[in-house]
Coordinates of C-alpha atoms in Angstrom, one line a residue:
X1280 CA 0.0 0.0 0.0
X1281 CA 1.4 3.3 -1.2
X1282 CA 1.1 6.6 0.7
X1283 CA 0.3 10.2 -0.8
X1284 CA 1.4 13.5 1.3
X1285 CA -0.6 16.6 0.7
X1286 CA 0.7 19.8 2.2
X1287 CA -1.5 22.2 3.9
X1288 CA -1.3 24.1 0.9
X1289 CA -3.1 22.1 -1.6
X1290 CA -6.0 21.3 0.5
X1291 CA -9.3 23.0 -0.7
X1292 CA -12.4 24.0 1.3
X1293 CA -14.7 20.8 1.2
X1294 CA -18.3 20.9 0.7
X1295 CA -19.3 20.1 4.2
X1296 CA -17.3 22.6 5.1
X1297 CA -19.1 25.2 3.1
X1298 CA -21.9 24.0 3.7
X1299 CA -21.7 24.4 8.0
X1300 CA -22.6 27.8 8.6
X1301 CA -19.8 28.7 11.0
X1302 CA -16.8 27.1 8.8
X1303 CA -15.7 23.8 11.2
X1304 CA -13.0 22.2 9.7
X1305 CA -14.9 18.9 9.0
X1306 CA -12.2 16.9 7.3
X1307 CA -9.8 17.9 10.1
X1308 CA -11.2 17.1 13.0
X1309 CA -12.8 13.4 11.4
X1310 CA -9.2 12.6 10.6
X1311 CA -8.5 13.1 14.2
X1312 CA -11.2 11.1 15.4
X1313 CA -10.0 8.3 12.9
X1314 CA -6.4 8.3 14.7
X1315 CA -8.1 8.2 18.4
X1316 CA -6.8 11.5 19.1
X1317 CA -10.3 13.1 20.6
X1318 CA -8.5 15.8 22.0
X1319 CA -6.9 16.8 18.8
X1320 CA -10.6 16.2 17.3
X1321 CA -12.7 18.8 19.8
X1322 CA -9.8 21.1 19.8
X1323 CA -10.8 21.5 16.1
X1324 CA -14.6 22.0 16.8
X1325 CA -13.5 24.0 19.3
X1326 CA -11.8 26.0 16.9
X1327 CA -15.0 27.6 15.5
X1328 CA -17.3 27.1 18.0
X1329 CA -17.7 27.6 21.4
X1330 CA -21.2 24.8 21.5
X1331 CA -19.6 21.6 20.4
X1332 CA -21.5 18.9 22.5
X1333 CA -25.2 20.6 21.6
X1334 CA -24.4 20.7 18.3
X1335 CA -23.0 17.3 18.8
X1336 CA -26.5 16.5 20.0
X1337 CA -29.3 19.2 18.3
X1338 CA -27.9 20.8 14.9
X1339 CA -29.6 19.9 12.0
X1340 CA -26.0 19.2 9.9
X1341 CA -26.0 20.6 6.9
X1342 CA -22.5 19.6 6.6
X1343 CA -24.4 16.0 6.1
X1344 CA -26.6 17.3 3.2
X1345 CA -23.0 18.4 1.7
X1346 CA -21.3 15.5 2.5
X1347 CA -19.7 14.2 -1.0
X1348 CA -19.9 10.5 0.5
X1349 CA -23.5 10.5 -0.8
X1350 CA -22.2 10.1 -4.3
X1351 CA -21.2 6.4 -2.3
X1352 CA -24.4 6.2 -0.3
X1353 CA -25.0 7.9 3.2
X1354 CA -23.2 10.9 3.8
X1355 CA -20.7 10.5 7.1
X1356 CA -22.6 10.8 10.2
X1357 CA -20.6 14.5 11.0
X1358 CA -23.4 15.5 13.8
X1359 CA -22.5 12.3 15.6
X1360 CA -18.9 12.2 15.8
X1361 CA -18.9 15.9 16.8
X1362 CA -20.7 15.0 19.6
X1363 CA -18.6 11.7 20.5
X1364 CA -15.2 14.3 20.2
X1365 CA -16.9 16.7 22.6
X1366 CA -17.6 13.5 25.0
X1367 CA -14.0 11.8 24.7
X1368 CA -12.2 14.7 24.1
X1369 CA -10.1 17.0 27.2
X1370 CA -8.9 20.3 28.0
X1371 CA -6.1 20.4 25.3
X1372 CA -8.5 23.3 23.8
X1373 CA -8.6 24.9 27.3
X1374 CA -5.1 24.8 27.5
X1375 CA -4.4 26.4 24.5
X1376 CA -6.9 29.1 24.6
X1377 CA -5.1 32.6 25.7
X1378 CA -7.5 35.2 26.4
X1379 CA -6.1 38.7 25.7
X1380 CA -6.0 41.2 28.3
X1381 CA -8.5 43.8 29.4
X1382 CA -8.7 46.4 26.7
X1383 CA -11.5 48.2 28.7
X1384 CA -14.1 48.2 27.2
X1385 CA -17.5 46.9 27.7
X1386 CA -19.9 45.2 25.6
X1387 CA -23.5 44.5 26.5
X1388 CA -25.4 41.7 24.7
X1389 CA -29.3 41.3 24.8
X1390 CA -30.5 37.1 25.0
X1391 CA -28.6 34.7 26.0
X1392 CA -29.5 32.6 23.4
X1393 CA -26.8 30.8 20.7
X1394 CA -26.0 33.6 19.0
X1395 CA -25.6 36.1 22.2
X1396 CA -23.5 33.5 24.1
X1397 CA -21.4 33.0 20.9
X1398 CA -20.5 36.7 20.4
X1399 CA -20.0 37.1 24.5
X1400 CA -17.4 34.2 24.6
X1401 CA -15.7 35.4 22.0
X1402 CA -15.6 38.9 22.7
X1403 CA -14.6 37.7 26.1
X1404 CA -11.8 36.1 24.7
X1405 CA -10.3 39.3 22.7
X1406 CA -10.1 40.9 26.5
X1407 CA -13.6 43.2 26.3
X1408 CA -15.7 43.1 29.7
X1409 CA -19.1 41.7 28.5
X1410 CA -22.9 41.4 31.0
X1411 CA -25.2 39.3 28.5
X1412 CA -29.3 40.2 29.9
X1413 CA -31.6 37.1 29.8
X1414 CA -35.4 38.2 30.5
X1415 CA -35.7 34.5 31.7
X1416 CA -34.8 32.7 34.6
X1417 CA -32.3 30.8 32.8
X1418 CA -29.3 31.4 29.9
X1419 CA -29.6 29.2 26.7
X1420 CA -32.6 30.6 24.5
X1421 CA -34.5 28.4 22.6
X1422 CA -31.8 25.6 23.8
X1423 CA -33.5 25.8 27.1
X1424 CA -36.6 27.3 26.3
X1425 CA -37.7 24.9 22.9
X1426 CA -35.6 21.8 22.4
X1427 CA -37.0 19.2 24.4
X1428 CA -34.7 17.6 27.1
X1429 CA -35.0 14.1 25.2
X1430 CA -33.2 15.7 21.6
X1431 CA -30.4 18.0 24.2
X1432 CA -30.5 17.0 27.9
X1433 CA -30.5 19.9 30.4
X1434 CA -26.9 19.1 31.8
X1435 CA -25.0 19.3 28.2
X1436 CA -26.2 22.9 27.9
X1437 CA -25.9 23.8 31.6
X1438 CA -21.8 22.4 31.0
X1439 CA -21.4 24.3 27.8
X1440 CA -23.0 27.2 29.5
X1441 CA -20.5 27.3 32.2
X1442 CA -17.6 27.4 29.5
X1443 CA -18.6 30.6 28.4
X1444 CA -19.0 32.1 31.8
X1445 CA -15.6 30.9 32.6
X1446 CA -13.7 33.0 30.3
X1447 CA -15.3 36.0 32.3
X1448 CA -18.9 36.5 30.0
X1449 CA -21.3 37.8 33.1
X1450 CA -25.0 36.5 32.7
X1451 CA -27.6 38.3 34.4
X1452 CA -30.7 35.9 33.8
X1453 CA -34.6 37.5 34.8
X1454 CA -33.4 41.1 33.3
X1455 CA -35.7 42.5 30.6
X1456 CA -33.8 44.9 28.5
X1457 CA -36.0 47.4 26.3
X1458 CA -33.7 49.6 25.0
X1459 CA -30.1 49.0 23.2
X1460 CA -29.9 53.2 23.9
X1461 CA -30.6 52.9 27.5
X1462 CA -27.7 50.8 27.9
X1463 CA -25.2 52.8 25.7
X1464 CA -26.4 55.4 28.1
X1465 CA -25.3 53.0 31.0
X1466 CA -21.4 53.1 30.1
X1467 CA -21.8 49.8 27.9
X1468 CA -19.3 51.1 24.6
X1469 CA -21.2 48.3 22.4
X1470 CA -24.6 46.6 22.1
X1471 CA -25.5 43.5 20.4
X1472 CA -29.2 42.2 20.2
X1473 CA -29.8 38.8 20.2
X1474 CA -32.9 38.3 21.9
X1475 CA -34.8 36.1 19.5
X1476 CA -38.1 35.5 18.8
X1477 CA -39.9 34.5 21.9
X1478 CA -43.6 34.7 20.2
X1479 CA -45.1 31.8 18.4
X1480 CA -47.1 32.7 15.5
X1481 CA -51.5 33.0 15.8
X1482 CA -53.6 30.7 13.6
X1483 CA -56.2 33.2 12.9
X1484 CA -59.0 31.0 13.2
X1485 CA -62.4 31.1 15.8
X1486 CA -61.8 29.8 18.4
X1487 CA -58.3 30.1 19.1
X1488 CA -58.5 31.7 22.7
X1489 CA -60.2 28.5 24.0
X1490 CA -59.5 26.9 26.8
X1491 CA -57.5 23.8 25.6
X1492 CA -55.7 25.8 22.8
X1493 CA -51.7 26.2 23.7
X1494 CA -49.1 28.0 21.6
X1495 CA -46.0 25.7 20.5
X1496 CA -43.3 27.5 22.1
X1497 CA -45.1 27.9 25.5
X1498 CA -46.3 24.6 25.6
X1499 CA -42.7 23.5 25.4
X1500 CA -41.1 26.2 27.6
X1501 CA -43.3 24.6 30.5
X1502 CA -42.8 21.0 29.5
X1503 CA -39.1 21.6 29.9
X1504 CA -39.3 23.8 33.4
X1505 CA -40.7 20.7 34.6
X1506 CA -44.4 22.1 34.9
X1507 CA -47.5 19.6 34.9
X1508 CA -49.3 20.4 31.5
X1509 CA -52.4 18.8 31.2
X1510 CA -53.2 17.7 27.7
X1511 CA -55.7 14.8 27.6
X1512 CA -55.5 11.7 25.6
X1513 CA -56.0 13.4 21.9
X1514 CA -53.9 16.1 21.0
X1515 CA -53.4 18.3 17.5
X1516 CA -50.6 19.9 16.7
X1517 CA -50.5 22.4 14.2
X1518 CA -47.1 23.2 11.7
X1519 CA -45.2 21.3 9.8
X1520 CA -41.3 22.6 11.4
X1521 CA -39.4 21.3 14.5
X1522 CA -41.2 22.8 16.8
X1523 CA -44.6 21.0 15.6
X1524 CA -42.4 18.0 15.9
X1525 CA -41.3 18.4 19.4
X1526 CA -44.1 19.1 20.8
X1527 CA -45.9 16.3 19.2
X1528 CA -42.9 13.8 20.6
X1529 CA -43.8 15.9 24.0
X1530 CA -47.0 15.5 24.0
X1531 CA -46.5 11.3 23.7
X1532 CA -44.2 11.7 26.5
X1533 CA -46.8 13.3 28.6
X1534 CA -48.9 10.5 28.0
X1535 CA -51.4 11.3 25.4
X1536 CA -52.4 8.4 23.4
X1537 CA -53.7 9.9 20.3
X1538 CA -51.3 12.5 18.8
X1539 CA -51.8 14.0 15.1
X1540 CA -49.6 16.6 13.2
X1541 CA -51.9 18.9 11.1
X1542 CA -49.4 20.2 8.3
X1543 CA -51.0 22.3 5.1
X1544 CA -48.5 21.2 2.8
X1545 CA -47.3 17.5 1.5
X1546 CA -44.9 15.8 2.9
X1547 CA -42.1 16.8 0.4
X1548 CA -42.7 20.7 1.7
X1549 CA -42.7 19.9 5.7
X1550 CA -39.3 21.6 7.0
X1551 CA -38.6 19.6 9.8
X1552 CA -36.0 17.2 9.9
X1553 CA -36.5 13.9 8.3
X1554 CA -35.2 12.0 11.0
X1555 CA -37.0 13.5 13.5
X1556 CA -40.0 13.1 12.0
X1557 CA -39.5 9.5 11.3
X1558 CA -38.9 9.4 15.3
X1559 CA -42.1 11.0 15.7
X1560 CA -43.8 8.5 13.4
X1561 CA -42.2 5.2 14.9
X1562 CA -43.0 7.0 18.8
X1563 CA -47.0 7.0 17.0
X1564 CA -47.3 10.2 16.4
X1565 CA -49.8 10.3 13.0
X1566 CA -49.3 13.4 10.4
X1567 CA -52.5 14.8 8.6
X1568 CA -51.3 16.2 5.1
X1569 CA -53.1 18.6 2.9
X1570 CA -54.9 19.5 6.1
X1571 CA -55.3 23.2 8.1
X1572 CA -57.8 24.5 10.7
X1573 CA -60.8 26.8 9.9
X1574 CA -62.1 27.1 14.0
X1575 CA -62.5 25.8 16.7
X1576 CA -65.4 25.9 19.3
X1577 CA -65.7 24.0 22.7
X1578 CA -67.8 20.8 23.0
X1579 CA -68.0 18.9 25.8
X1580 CA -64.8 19.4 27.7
X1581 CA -63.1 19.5 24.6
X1582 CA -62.3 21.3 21.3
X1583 CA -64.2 20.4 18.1
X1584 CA -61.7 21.6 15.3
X1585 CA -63.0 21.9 11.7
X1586 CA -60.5 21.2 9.3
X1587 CA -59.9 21.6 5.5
X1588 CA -58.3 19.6 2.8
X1589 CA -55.4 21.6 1.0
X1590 CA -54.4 21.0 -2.7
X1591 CA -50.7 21.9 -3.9
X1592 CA -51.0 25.3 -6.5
X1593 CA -48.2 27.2 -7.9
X1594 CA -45.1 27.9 -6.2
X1595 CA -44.7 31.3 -4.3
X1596 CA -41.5 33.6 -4.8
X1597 CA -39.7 31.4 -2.2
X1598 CA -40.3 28.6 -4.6
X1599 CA -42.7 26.6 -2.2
X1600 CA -46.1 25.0 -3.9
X1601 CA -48.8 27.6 -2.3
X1602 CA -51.4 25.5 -0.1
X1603 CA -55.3 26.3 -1.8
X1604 CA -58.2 24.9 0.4
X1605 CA -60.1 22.2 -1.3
X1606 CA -63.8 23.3 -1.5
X1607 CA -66.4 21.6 0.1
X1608 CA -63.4 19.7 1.7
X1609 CA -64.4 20.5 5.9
X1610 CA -64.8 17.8 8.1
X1611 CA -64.9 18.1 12.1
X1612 CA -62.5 16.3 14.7
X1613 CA -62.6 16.5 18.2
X1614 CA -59.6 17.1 20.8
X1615 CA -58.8 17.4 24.0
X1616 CA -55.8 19.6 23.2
X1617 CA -54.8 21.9 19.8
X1618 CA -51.2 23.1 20.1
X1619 CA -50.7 26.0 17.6
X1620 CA -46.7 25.7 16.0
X1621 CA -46.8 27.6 12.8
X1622 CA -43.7 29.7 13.2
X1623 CA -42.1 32.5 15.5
X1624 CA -42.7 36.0 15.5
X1625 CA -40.4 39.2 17.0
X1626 CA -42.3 40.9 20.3
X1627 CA -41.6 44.3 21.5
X1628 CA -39.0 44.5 19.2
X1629 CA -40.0 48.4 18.6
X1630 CA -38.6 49.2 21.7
X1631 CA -35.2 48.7 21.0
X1632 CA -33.9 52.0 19.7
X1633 CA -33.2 50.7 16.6
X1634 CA -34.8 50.8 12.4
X1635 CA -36.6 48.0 12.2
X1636 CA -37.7 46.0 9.2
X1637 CA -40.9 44.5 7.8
X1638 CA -43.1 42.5 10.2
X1639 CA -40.9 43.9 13.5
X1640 CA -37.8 42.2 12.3
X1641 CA -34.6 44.2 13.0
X1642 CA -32.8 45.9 9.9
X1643 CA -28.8 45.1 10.3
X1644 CA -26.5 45.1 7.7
X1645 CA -25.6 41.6 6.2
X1646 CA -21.7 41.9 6.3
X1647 CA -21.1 43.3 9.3
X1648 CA -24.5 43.2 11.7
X1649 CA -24.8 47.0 12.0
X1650 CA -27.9 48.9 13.0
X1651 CA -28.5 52.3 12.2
X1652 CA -27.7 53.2 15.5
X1653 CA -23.8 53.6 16.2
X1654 CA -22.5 50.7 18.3
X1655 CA -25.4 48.6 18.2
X1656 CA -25.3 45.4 16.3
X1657 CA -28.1 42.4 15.9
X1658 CA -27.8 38.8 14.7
X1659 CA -29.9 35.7 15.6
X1660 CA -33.4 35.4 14.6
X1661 CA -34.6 38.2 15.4
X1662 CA -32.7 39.4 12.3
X1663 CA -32.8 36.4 10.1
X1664 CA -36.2 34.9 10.7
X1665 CA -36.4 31.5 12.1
X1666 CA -33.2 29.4 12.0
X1667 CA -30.8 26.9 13.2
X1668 CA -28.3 26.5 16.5
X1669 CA -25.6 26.6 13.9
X1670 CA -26.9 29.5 11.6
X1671 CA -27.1 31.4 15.2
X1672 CA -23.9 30.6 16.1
X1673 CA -22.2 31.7 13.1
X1674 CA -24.2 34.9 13.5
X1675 CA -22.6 35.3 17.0
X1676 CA -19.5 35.2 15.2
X1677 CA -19.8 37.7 12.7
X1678 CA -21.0 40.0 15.6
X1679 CA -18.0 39.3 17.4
X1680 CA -15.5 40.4 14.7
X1681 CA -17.8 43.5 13.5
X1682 CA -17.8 45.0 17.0
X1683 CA -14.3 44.2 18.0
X1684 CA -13.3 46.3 14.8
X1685 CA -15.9 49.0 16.1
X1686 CA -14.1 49.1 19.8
X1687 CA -10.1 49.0 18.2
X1688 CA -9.1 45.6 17.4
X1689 CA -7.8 43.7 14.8
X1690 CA -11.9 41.7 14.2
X1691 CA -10.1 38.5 14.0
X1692 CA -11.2 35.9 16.7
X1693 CA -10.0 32.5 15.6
X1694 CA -7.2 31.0 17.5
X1695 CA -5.4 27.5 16.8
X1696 CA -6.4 25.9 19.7
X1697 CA -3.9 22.6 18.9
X1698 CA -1.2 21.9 16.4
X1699 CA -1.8 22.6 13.0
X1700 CA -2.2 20.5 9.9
X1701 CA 0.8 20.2 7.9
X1702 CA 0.2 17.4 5.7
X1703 CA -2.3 15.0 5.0
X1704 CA -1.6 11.6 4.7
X1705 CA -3.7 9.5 1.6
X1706 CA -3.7 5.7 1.1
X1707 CA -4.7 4.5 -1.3
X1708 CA -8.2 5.3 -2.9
X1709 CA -10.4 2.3 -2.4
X1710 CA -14.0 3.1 -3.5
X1711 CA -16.5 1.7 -1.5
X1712 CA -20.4 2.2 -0.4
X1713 CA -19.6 0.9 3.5
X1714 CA -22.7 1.2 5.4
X1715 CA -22.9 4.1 8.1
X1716 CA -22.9 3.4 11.4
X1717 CA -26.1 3.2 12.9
X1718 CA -26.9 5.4 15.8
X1719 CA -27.9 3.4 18.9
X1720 CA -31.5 4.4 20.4
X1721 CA -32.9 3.8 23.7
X1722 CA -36.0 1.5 23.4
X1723 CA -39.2 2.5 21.9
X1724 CA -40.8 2.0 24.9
X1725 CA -38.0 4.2 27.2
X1726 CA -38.4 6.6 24.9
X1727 CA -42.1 7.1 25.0
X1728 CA -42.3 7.2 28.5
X1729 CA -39.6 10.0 30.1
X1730 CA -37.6 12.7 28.6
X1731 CA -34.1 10.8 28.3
X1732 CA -31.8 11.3 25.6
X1733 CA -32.8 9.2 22.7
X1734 CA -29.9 8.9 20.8
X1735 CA -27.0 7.3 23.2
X1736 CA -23.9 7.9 21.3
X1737 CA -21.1 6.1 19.4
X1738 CA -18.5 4.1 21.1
X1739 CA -15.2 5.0 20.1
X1740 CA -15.0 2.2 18.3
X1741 CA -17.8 2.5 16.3
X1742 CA -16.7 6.5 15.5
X1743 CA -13.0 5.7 14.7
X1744 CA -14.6 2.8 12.1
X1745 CA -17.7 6.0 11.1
X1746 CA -14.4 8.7 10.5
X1747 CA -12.5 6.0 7.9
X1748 CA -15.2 6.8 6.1
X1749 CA -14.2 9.9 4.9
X1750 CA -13.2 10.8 1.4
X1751 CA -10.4 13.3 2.7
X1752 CA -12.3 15.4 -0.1
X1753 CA -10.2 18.6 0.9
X1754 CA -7.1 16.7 -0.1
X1755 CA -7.6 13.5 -2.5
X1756 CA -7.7 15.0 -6.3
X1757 CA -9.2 13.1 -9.3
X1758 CA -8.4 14.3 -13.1
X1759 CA -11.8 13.9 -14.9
X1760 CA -11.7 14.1 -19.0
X1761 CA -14.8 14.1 -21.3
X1762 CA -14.2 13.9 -24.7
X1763 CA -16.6 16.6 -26.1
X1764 CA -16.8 15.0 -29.5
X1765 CA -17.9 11.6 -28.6
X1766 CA -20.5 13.1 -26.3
X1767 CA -24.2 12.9 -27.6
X1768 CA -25.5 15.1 -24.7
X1769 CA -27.5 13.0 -22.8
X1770 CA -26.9 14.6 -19.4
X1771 CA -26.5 10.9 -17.3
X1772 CA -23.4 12.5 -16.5
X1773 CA -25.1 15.4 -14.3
X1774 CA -27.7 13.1 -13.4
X1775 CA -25.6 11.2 -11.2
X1776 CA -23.4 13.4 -9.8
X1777 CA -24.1 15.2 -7.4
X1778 CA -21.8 17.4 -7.1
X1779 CA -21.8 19.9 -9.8
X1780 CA -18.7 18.6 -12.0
X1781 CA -20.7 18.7 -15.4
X1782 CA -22.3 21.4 -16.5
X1783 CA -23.0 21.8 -20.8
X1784 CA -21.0 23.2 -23.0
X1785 CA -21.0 26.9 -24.6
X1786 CA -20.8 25.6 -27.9
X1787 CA -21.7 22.5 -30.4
X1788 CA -19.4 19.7 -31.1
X1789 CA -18.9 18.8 -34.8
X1790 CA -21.8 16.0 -34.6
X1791 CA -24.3 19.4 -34.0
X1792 CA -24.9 18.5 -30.2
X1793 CA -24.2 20.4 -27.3
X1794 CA -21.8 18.4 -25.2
X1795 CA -21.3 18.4 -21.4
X1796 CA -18.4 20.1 -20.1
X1797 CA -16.1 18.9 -16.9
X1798 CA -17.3 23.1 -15.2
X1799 CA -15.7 21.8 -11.2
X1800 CA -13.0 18.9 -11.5
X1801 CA -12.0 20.0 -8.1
X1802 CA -15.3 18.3 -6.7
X1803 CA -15.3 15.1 -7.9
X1804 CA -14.4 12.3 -5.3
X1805 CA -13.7 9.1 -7.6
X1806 CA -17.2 7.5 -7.3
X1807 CA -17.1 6.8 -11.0
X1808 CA -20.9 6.6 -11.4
X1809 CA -20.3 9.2 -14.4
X1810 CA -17.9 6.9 -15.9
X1811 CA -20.5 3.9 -15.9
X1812 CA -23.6 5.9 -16.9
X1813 CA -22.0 7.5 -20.0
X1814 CA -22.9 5.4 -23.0
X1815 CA -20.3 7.0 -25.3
X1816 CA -17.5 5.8 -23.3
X1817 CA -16.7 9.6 -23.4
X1818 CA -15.4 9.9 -19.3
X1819 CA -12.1 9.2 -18.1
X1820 CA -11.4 9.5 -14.6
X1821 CA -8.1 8.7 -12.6
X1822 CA -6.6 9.7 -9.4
X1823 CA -3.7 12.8 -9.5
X1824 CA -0.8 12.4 -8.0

């Protein structure tokens, strides 16, 4: 078996790695992971974020969806080794970590959510003095307020909240700020909003202040402060996104027997995650298509719900099929509970001091997080619209570097928290489609019945054999060649890839078609699936040197 050395320098960004919001070296860190070294491996994560276990556990990995390993079959299971480096790994990152001295001046940041902490630890880091304000009783955001404690339990966050306090980020929970200009007024040289959006979206339908009708994102809040929530035995939950999905896995938890998800849209269009609504399926949970609520009135101790059928019409400007109501389609069902989970709106976001966008949202600029008030930055949701831990996090970063320019410094906040990569080292390429690992679940029945983790974790063993999975994609090279006059144009070339390498041609060949064209050579991986589909024999591919 021959060996291949590839110098820092000839490694390319990889598309997982463009594809994770906040830049983690993905290659890196699974090559450490494949050696055993798991301090190496969350010194890495560490690297570019300062949330590594609950993004081990709760981020929706898009670095998966990138993951050239699907050309093979599954995509590397990323989200789970980051979360087995954050469990095996040490305090190599800790150690490593220098945090600047005081430069005197003081930053206050509004939510404590994943974007606020993220800007506050690194700001921390660069030496500024930084209070975050929480208007709740506890630090974490939607972490702590929405994600049930069965996809992120309680302690991971509580440890990863403690990290950031420990490089000298102050948290002041139960303090409702109003007003980024009150607290410029207050001393505080910087201001960065973060606060989220801690309203859940109306229906619009009769009937929705009944008794028995809950909002999403309270119904959650109090299932995870440990509050009794009475719910009955039939419970509808309305929305098609993670929240609708949590709750719905809540509400089986709590013991109702008969649990639907009302979405409006087909299967194809529901935004949560795909494996966690096939969780919610296998737990029993039953999903109503095509369906919405028109009202609601009270029967007899419960909630009779009249619902609609929905047909798929043209798509809106965000490309989605627009839901129409079917007419004549009602039809009545009865409830004991209707949880509303449509989306997430801003609240009292007028109050801030700062311009604000359509629908309450704040305006900030996209490079750089500015408001139109000097000193006063915003990130998070409450900027973006709904997202993702990581799309927050990476939002906390950009507010980090943008400020830190704004009070005198240099805006860069990376730091190499273990020895860098000099070389990678390549065997050779052996194509193969080997089967992921699975994730080990508790039981079925465990899992309906408390609010423990669900997923338990790789062994090391089983994530040092997951990581040899990896292409090394930011390293190994292949020369692709198509031979423009034997192609016919058929496309089976871009059909199977899916990564982007083909693309047609600008011009004819001299058999009048329009060949394909190798457009990104760079991206290919070796899978060869172009090479077998082409039936002109017009696709060479070999590994460079």
């Amino acid at each position: 078996m021959s060996e291949k050395h590839v110098l820092k320098e000839s490694l390319v960004v990889p598309p997982c790695r463009v594809a994770c919001p906040a830049g983690i070296d993905v290659p890196r860190y699974i090559r450490r992971i494949k050696e055993g070294k798991f301090d190496e491996a969350l010194a890495v994560i560490r690297e570019r974020i300062p949330f590594p276990s609950i993004c081990g556990y709760a981020c929706f990995a898009p670095c998966e969806a990138g993951c050239a390993n699907r050309q093979f079959g599954d995509a590397i299971a990323i989200r789970a080794l980051k979360r087995l480096a954050a469990e095996k790994g040490g305090g190599l990152w800790r150690d490593n970590l220098t945090i600047a001295a005081s430069t005197g001046k003081k930053v206050a940041v509004v939510g404590a959510g994943p974007s606020g902490l993220t800007a506050a630890y690194y700001l921390a880091v660069l030496g500024h003095r930084v209070t975050v304000f929480e208007a709740l009783d506890r630090a974490g955001g939607m972490m702590q307020g929405a994600i049930p404690a069965y996809r992120l339990p309680r302690e991971i966050l509580d440890s990863e909240i403690s990290d950031i306090e420990d490089v000298g980020v102050e948290i002041r929970t139960g303090q409702q700020v109003d007003s980024a200009k009150t607290l410029l007024h207050d001393g505080f040289d910087s201001v960065y909003i973060a606060c989220g959006l801690q309203k859940g979206a109306r229906l619009g339908i009769e009937g929705e202040n009944l008794d028995g009708m809950l909002d999403g994102l309270e119904f959650l809040e109090a299932v995870n402060r440990g509050e009794t929530v009475a719910i009955g035995n039939r419970v509808a939950v309305i929305g098609g996104g993670n929240t609708a999905v949590d709750a719905a896995r809540s509400a089986v938890r709590l013991g109702a027997g008969d649990v639907s998800i009302v979405y409006r849209r087909s299967a194809a269009e529901m935004p949560a995650w795909e494996e966690e609504v096939a969780a919610a399926v296998e737990e029993g949970v039953k999903i109503q298509y095509l369906t919405i609520p028109t009202g609601a009135v009270a029967g007899n101790g419960s909630l009779k719900v009249t619902l609609a059928r929905m047909e798929l019409g043209k798509p809106d400007a965000g490309g989605r099929p627009v839901p129409i109501q079917v007419e004549g389609s009602e039809f009545v069902q009865e409830f004991d509970t209707v949880i509303a989970a449509i989306g997430q709106v801003p609240a009292g976001s007028e109050e801030l001091g700062v311009e604000l966008g359509k629908g309450g949202y704040v305006k900030a600029d996209s490079d750089t997080l500015a408001t139109d008030r000097a000193g006063v930055y915003a990130g998070g949701d409450l900027v973006t619209g709904p997202a993702s831990i990581i799309d927050a996090i990476a939002q906390g970063r950009m507010a980090a570097q943008s400020i830190d320019k704004y009070l005198g410094g240099s805006g860069v906040i990376d730091q190499a928290l273990t020895t860098p990569e000099k070389e990678v080292v390549l065997s050779d390429f052996e194509p193969n489609a080997r089967a992921r690992q699975a994730m080990p679940c508790r039981p079925l029945d465990e899992r309906k019945s408390g609010f423990d983790a669900v997923e338990l974790g790789f062994t090391a063993d089983a994530a040092v054999q997951e990581a040899g999975r990896c292409l090394n994609c930011d390293a190994r090279r292949f020369e692709v060649t198509l031979y423009g006059d034997s192609c016919k144009d058929c496309s089976y070339c871009a059909e199977v890839c899916g990564l982007d390498v083909f693309a047609p041609a600008e011009t004819f060949n001299a058999k009048g078609y329009r060949p394909m064209e190798v457009r990104h050579p760079e991206r290919c991986v070796g899978c060869r699936l172009c090479y077998y589909a082409c039936p002109d024999f017009a696709i060479d591919i070999i590994e460079a040197a």
